[in-house]
Tab-separated table of C-alpha atoms in Angstrom:
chain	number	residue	atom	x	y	z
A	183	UNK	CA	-17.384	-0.997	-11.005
A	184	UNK	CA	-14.154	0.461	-11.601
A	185	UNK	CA	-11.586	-0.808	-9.488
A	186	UNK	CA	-8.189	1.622	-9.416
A	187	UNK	CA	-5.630	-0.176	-6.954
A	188	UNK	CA	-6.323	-3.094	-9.991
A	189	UNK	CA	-5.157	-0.813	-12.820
A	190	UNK	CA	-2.836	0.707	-14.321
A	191	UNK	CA	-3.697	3.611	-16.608
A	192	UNK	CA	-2.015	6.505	-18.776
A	193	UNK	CA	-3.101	9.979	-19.465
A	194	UNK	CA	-6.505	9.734	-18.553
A	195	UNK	CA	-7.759	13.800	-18.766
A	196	UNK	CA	-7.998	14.834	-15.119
A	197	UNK	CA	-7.092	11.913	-13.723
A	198	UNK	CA	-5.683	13.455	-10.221
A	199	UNK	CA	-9.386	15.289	-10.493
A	200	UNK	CA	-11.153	12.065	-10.620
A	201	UNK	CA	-10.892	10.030	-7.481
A	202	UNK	CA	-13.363	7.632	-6.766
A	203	UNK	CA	-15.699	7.721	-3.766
A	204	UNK	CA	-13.556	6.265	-0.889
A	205	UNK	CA	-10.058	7.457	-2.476
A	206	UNK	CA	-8.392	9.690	-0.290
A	207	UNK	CA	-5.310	11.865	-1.235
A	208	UNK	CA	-2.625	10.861	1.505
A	209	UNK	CA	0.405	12.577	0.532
A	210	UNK	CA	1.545	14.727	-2.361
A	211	UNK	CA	4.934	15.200	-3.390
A	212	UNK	CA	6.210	17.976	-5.557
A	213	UNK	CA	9.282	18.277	-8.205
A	214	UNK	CA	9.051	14.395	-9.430
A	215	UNK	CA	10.107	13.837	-12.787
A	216	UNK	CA	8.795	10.089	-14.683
A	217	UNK	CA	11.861	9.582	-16.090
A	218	UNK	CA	11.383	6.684	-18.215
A	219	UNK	CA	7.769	8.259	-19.549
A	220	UNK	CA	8.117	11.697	-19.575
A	221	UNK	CA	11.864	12.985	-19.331
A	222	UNK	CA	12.270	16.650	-18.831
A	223	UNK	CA	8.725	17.364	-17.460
A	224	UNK	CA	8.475	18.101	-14.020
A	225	UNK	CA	5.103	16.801	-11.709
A	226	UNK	CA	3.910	15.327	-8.780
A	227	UNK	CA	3.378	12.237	-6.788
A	228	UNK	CA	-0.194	11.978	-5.346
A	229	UNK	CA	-0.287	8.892	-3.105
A	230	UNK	CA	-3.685	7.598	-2.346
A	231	UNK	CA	-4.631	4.837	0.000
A	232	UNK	CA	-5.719	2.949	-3.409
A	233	UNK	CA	-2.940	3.862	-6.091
A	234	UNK	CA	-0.152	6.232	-6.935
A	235	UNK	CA	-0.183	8.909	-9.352
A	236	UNK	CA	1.911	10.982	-11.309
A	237	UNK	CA	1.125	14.252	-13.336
A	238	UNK	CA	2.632	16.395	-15.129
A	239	UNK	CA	2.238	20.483	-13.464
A	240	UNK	CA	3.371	21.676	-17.079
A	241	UNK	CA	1.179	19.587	-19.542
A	242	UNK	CA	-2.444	17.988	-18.620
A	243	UNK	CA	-2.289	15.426	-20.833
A	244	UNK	CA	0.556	13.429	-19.214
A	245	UNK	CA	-0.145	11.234	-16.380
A	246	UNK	CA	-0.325	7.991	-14.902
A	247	UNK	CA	-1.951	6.068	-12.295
A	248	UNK	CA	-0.291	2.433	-10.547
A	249	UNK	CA	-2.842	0.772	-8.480
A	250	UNK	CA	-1.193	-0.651	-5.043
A	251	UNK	CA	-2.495	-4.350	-6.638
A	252	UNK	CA	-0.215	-4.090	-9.489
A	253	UNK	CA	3.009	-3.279	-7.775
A	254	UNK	CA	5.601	-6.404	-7.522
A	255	UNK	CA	8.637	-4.967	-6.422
A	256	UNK	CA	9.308	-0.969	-5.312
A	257	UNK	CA	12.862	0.168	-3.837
A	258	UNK	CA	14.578	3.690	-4.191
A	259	UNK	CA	18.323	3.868	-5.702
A	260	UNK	CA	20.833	7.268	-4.780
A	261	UNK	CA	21.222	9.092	-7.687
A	262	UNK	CA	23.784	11.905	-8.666
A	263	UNK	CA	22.575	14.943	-10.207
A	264	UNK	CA	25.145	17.608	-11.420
A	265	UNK	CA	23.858	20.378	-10.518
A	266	UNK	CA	22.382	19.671	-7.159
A	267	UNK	CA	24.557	16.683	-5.511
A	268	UNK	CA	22.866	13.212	-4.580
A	269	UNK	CA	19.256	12.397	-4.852
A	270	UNK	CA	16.924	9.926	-4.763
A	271	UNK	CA	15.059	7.643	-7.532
A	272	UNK	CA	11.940	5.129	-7.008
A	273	UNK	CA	12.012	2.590	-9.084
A	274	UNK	CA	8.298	0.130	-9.195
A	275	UNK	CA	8.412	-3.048	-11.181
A	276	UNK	CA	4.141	-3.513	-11.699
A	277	UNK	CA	2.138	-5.475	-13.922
A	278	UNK	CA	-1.224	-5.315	-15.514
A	279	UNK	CA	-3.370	-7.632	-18.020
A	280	UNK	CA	-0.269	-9.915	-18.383
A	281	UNK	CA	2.486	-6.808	-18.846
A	282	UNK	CA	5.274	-5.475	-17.393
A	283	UNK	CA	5.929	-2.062	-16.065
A	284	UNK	CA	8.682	-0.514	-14.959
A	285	UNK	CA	8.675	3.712	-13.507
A	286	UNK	CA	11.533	5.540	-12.497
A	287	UNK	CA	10.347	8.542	-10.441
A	288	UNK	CA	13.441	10.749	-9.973
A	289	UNK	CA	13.260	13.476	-6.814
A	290	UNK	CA	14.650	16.864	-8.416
A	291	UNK	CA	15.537	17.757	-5.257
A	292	UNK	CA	18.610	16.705	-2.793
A	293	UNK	CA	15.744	15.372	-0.184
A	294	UNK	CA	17.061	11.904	1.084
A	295	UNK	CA	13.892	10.997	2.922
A	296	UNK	CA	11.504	12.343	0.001
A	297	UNK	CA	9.666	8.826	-0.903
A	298	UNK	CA	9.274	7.536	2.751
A	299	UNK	CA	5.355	8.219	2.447
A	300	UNK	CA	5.378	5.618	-0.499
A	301	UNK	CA	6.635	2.990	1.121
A	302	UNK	CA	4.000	3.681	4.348
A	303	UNK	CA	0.880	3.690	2.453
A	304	UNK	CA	2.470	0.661	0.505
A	305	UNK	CA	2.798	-1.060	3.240
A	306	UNK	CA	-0.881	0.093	5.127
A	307	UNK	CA	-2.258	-0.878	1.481
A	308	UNK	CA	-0.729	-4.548	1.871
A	309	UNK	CA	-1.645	-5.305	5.739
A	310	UNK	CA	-5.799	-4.485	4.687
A	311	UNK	CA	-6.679	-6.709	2.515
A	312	UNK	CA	-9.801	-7.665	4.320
A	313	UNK	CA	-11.152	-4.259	3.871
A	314	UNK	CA	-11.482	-5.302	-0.033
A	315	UNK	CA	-10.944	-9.173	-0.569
A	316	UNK	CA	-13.004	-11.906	0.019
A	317	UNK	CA	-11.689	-14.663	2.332
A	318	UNK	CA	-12.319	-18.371	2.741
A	319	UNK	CA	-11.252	-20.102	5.366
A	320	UNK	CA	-8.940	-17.818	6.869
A	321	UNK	CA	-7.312	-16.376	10.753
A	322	UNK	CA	-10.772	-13.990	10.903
A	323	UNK	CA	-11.361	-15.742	14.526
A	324	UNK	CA	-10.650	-16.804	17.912
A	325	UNK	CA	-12.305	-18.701	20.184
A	326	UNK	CA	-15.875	-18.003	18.210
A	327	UNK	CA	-15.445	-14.129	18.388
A	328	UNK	CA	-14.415	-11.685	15.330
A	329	UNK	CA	-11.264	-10.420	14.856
A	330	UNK	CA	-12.723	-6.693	14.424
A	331	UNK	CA	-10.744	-4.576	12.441
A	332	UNK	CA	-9.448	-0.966	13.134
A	333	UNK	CA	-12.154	1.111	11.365
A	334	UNK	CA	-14.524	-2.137	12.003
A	335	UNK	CA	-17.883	-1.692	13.721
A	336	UNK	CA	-19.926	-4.799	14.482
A	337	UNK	CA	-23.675	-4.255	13.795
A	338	UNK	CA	-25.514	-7.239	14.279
A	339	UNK	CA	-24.593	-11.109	15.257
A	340	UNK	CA	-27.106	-13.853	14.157
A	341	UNK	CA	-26.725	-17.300	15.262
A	342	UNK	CA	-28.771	-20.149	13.538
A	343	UNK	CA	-27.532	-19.661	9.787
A	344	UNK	CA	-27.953	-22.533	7.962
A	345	UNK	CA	-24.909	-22.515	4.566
A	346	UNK	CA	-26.271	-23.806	1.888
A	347	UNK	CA	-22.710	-24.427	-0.129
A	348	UNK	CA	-23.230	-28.564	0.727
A	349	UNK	CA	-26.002	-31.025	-0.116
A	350	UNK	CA	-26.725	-31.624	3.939
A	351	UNK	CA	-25.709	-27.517	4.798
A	352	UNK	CA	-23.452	-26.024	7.317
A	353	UNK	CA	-25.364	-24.772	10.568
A	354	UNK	CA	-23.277	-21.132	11.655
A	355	UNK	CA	-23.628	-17.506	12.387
A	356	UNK	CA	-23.704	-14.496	10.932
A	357	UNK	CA	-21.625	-11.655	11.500
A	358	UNK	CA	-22.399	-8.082	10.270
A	359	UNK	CA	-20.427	-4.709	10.479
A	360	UNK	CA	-20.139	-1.832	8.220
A	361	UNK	CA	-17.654	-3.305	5.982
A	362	UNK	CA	-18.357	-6.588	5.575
A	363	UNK	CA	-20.668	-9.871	6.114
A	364	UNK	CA	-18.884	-13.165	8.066
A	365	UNK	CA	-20.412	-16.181	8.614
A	366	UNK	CA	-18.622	-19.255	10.134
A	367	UNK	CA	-19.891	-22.998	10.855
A	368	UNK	CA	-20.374	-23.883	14.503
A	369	UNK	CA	-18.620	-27.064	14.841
A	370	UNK	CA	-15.773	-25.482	12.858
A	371	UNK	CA	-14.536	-21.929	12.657
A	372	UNK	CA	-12.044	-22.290	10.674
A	373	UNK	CA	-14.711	-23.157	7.860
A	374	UNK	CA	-15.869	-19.628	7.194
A	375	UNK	CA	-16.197	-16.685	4.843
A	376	UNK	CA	-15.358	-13.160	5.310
A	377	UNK	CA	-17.078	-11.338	2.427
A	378	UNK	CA	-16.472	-7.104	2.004
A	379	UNK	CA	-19.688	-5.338	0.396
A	380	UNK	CA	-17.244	-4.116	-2.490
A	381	UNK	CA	-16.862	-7.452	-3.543
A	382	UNK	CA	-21.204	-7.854	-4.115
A	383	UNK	CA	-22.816	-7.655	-6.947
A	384	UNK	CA	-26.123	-8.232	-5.749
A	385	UNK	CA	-27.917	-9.423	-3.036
A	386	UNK	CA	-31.573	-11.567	-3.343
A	387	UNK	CA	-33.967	-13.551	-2.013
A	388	UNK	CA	-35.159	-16.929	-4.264
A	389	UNK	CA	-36.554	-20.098	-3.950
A	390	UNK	CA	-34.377	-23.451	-3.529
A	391	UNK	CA	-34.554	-26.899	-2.565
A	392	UNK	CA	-34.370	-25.287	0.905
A	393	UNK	CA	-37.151	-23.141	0.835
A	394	UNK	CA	-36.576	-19.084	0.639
A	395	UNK	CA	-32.969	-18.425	0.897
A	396	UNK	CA	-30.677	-15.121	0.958
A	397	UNK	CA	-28.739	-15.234	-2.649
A	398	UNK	CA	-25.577	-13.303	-2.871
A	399	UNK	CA	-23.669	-13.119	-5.776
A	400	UNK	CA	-19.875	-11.817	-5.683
A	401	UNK	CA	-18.329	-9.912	-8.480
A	402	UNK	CA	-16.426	-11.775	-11.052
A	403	UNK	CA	-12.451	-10.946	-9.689
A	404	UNK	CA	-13.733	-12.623	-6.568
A	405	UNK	CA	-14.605	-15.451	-8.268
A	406	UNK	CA	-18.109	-15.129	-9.346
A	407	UNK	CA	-19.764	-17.295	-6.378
A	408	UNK	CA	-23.414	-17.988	-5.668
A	409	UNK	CA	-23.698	-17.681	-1.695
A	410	UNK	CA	-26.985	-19.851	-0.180
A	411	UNK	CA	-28.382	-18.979	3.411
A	412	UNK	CA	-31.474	-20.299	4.917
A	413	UNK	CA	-32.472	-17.891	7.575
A	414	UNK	CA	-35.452	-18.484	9.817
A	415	UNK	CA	-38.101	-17.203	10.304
A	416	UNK	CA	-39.277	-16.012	6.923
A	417	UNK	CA	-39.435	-12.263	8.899
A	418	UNK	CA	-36.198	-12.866	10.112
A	419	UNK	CA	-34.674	-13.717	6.504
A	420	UNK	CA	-36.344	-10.154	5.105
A	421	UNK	CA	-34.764	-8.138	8.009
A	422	UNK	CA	-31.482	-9.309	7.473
A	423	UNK	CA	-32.003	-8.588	3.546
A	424	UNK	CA	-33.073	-5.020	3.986
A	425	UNK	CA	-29.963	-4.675	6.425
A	426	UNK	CA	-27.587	-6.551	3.956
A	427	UNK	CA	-29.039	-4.516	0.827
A	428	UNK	CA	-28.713	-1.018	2.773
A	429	UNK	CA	-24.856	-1.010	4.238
A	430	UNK	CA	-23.926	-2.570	0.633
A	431	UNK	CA	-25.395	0.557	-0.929
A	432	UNK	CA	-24.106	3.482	1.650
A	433	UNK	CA	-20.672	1.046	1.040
A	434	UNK	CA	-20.818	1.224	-2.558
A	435	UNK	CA	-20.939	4.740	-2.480
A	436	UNK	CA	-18.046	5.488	0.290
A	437	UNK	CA	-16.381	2.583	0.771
A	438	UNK	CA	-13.758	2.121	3.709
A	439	UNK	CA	-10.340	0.451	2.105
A	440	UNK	CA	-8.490	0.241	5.526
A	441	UNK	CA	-5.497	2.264	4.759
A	442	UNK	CA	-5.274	4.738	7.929
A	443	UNK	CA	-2.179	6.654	7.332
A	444	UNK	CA	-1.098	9.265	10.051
A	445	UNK	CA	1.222	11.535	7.816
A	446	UNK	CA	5.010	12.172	9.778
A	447	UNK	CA	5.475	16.352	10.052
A	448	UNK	CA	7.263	17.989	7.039
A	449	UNK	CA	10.327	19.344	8.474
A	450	UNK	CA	11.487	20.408	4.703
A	451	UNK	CA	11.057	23.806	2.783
A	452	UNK	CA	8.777	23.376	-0.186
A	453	UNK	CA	10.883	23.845	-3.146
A	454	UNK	CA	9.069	25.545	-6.837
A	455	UNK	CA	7.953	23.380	-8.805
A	456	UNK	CA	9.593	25.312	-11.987
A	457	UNK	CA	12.942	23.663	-11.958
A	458	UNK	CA	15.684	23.094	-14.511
A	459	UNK	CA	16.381	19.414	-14.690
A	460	UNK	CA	20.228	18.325	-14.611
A	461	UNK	CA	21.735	15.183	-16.173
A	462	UNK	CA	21.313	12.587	-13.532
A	463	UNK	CA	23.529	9.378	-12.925
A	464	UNK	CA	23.394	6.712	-10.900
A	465	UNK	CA	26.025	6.023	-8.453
A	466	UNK	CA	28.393	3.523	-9.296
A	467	UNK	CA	27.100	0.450	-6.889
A	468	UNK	CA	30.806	-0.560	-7.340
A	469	UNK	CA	32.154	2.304	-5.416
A	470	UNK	CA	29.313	2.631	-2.553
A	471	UNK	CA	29.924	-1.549	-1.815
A	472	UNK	CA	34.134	-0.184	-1.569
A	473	UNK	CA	32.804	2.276	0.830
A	474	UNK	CA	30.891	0.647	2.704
A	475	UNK	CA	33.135	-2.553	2.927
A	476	UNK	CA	35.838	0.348	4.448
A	477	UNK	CA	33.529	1.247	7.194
A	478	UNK	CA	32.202	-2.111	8.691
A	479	UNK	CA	36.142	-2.997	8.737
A	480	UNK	CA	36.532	0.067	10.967
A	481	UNK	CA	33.379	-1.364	13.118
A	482	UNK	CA	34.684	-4.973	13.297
A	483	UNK	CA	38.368	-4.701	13.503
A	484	UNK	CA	39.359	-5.969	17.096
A	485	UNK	CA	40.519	-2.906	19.324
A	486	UNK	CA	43.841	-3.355	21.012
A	487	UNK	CA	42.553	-2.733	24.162
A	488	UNK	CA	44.679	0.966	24.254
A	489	UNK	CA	42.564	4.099	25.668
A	490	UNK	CA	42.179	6.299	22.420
A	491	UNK	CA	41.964	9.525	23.989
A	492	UNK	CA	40.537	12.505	22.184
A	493	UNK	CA	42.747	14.793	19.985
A	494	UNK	CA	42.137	17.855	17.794
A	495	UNK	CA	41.975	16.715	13.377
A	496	UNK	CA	42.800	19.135	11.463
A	497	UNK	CA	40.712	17.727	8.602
A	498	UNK	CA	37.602	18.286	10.599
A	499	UNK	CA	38.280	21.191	12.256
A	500	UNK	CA	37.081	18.966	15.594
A	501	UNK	CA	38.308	17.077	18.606
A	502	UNK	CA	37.652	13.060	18.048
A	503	UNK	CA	38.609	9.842	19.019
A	504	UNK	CA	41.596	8.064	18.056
A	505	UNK	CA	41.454	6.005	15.007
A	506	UNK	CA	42.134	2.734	15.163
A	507	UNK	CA	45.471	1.410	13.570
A	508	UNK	CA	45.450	1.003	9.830
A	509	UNK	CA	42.545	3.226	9.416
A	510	UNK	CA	42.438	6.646	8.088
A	511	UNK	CA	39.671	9.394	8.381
A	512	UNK	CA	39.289	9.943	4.353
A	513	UNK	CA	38.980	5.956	4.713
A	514	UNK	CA	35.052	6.714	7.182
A	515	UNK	CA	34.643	10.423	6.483
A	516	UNK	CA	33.328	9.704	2.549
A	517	UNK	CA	31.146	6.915	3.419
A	518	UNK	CA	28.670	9.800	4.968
A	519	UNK	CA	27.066	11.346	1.972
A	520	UNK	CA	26.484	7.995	0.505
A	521	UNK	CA	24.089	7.152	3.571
């Protein structure tokens, strides 16, 4: 089973073509360039609820792919392009089998707000995780009832499930919905399991010490576990099998990762793709920390308690406030493009 917010691939043919069953496209941003992979080639971002992905719109082969999982650190930087003023760059620190990554993604055009989507989905991606991880033990609870999650629908509740994990077994209930299968103990809810169908690799029923018993077995990167449940009657234990066995194959085939992302209006003329790319520079931090050091002394000096009344500046070509002493308007008026 392939696994894509895991992973982190390069120039897979077709990759923004191949989405698995389940991966939606959430945003796509044109006129990206991967500057530390593929200088001078202009592409696009498309941000899924699983993974981001870059292509190129000039040259199939080059692409990439960063699953949500992998990314340790992401942040944007202003950068300075010659030709078309300040910018923006997102940097993502990732890893993968034991390695380091690091992708610039530079915006070729002067959008300041041009990566916001990122950092939304990012952050959707990050608050879901019991859409695709198994849980022990964990907040899924209160006061004996489920937690149900947004896209969450609750199909059947089974009390009298007997957890076969201990020598003497754990008496609890069964919880079922359309994503995944809880069961908690009785005396103690806080001893539980919260177990999406993504992360089963099969579901059976076999003989044990206990008599017939529903067998599941989770996938190895959840940590390879042999589940136990005695469920009587014998007609009782089949039911719940056939149910179990049919939502984890509709799941496996659509599954629901929990990332519901309500995309913010695009207030911004498309730009063409087909752009020259400038030399781009980073902004000296050194200078932006002077500037902005300049305007939160304006903002915290004491006032002397004078009226400042309006008065034309000529700089401006507008009527403003009186500055206060020691200040002038070069001084706050070049701290705005920086912003």
């Amino acid at each position: 089973m392939s696994f894509e917010d895991k992973e982190i691939k390069f120039d897979t043919p077709n990759l923004q073509d191949r989405l698995r069953g389940g991966e939606t496209t959430l945003d796509i941003i044109s006129n990206v360039e991967d500057t530390k992979g593929n200088i001078g080639d202009v592409g696009r971002l498309m941000i899924t609820n699983l993974r981001i992905i870059w292509y190129s719109v000039t040259t199939t082969k080059f692409n990439l792919s960063v699953g949500w999982s992998c990314v340790l650190t992401m942040t944007t930087k202003t950068v300075a392009s010659r030709g078309r003023g300040t910018t923006q760059a997102l940097y993502i620190l990732s890893i993968s089998r034991n390695s380091r990554f690091e992708f610039i993604f530079t915006n070729l055009t002067n959008s300041q707000s041009k990566f916001s989507s990122v950092f939304d989905i990012y952050r959707l991606y990050q608050s879901s995780t019991l859409y695709r991880e198994m849980k022990l033990r964990s907040s899924i609870l209160h006061e004996g009832s489920l937690n149900v999650l947004q896209m969450e629908k609750v199909f059947n509740t089974l009390n009298g499930v007997w957890n076969l994990s201990s020598d003497q077994g754990n008496l609890g209930t069964f919880i079922i919905t359309n994503i995944r299968l809880v069961w908690f103990a009785n005396i103690n809810e806080t001893f539980n399991m919260s177990l999406p169908y993504i992360q089963i690799a099969n579901i059976q029923i076999r003989d044990s010490k206990y008599g017939l018993a529903l067998v599941i077995n989770t996938l190895k990167m959840s940590g390879g576990y042999v589940l136990g449940f005695r469920i009587d009657p014998p007609e009782k234990l089949h039911e719940i099998y056939k149910e179990l066995t049919s939502l984890h194959t509709v799941y496996s085939e659509t599954p629901i990762f929990g990332v519901d992302y309500k995309p913010k209006p695009d207030l911004e003329p498309q730009n063409n793709d087909h752009l020259s790319i400038d030399d781009i520079e980073e902004i000296d931090e050194k200078k932006s920390n002077e500037i902005n050091h300049n305007f939160s002394a304006y903002l915290s000096a004491e006032d002397s308690g004078e009226v400042r009344r309006p008065s034309y500046c000529k700089e401006l070509g507008f009527a403003m406030e009186k500055l206060k002493e020691g200040f002038k308007i070069k001084d706050l008026w070049e701290i705005i493009p920086y912003q």
